[in-house]
PDB file of C-alpha atoms in Angstrom:
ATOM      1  CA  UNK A  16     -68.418  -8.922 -22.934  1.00 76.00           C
ATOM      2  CA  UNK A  17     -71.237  -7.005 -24.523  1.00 84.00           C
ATOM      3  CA  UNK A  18     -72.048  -7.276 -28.390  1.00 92.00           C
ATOM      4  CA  UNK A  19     -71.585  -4.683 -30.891  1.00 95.00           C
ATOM      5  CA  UNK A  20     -74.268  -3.622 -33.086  1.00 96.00           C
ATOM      6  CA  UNK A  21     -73.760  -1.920 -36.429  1.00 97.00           C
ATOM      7  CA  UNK A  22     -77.033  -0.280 -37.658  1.00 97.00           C
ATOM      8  CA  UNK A  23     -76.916   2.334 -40.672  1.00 98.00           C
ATOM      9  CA  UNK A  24     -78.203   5.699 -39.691  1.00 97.00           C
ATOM     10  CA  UNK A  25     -80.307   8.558 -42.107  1.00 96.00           C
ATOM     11  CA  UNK A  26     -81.174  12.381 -41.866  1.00 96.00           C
ATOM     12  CA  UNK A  27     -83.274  11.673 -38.241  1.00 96.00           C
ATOM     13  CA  UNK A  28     -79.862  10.833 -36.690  1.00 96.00           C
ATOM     14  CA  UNK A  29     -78.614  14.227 -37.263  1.00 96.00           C
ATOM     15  CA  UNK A  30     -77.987  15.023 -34.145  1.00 96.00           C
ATOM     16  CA  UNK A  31     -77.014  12.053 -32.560  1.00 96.00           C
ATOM     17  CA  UNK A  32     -73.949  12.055 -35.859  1.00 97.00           C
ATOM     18  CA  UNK A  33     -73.115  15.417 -34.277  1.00 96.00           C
ATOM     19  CA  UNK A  34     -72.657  14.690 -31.095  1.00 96.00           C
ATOM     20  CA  UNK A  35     -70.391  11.509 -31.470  1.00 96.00           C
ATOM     21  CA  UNK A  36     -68.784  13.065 -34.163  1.00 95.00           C
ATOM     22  CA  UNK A  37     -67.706  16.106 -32.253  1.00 96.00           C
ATOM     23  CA  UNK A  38     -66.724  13.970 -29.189  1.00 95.00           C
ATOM     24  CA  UNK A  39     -64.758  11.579 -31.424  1.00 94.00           C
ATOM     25  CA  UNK A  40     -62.642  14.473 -32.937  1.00 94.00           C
ATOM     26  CA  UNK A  41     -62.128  16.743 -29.767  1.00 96.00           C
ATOM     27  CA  UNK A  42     -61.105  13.471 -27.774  1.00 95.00           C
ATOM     28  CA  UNK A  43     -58.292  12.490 -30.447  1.00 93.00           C
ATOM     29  CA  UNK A  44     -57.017  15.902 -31.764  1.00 94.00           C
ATOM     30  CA  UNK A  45     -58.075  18.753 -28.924  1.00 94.00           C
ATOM     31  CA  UNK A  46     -54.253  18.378 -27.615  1.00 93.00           C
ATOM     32  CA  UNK A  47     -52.833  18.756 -31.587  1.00 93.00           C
ATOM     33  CA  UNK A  48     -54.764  21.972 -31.889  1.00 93.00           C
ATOM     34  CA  UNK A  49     -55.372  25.396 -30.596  1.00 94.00           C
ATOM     35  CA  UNK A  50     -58.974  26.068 -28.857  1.00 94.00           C
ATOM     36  CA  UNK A  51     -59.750  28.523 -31.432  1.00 95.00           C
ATOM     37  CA  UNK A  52     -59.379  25.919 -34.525  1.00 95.00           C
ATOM     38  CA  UNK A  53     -60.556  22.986 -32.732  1.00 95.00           C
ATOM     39  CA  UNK A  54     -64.027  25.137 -32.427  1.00 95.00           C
ATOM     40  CA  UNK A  55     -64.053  26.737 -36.259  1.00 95.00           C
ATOM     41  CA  UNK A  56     -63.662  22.446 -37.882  1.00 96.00           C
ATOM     42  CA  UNK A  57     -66.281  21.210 -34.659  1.00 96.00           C
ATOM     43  CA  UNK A  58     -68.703  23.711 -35.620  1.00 96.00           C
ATOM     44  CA  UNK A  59     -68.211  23.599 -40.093  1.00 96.00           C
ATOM     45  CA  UNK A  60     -67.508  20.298 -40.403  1.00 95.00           C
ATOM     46  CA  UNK A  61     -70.253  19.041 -38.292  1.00 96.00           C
ATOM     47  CA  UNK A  62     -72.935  21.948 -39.107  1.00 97.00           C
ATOM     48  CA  UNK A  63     -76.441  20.387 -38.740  1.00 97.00           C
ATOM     49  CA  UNK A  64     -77.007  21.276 -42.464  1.00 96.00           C
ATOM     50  CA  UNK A  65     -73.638  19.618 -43.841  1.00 96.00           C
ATOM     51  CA  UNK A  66     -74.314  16.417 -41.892  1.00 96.00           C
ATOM     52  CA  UNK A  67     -77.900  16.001 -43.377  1.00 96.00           C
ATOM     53  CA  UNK A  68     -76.722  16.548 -46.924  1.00 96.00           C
ATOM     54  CA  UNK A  69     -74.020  14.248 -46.108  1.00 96.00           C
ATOM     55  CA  UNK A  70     -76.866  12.026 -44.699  1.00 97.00           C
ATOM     56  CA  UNK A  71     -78.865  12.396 -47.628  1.00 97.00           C
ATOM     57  CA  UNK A  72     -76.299  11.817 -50.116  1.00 97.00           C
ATOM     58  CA  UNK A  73     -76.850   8.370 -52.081  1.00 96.00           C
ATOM     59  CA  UNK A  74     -72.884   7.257 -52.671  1.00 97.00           C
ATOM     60  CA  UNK A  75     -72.586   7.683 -48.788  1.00 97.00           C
ATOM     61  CA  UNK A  76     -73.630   5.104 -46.125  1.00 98.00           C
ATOM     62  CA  UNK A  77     -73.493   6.301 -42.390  1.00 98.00           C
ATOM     63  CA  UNK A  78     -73.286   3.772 -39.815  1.00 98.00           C
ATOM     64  CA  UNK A  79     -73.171   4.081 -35.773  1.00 98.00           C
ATOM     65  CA  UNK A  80     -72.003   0.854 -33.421  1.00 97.00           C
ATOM     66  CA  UNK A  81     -74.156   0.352 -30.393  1.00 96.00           C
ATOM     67  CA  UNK A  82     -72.565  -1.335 -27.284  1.00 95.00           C
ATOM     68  CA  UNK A  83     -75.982  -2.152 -25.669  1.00 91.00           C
ATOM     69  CA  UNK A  84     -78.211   0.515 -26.646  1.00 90.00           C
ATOM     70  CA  UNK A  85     -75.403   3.636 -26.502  1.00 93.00           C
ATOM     71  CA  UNK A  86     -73.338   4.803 -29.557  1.00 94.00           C
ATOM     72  CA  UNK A  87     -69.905   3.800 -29.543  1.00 93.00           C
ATOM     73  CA  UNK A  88     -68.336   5.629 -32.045  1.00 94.00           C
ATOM     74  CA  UNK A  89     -69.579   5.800 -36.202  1.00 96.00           C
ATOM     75  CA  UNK A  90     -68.339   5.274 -39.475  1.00 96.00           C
ATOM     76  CA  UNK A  91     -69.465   6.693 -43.189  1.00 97.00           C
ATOM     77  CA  UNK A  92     -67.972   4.983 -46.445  1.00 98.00           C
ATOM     78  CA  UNK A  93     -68.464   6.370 -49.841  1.00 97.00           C
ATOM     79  CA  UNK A  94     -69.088   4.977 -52.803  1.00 95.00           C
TER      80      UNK A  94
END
């Protein structure tokens, strides 16, 4: 069994956020939504400019899991 690693994450993992994130949500609630409002929340609620705010924001703490050295999924707790 491989370890997980939890590592906290800043504005440079942008992208990386986005791409799990958007994975994470389509895989769990594609089937519970049309195409058309699965895209509009993907592409607001993960907007490169949202996420780094987000990132930035000091009562917020991002964090990603590693199984070896891929991301497993992420989690953000606020303050």
């Amino acid at each position: 069994m491989e370890t997980i690693e939890i590592r906290q994450i800043g504005p440079d993992n942008t992208t990386e956020l986005q791409q799990i994130g958007r994975l994470t949500f389509t895989e769990t609630f594609a089937e519970h939504n049309s195409p058309e409002n699965l895209t509009d929340y993907l592409e607001e609620s993960f907007a490169t400019v949202k996420l780094t705010n987000e990132l930035k924001n000091p009562d917020s703490r991002f964090y990603f899991a590693f199984v070896g050295s891929k991301v497993a999924g992420y989690l953000k707790i606020n303050f």
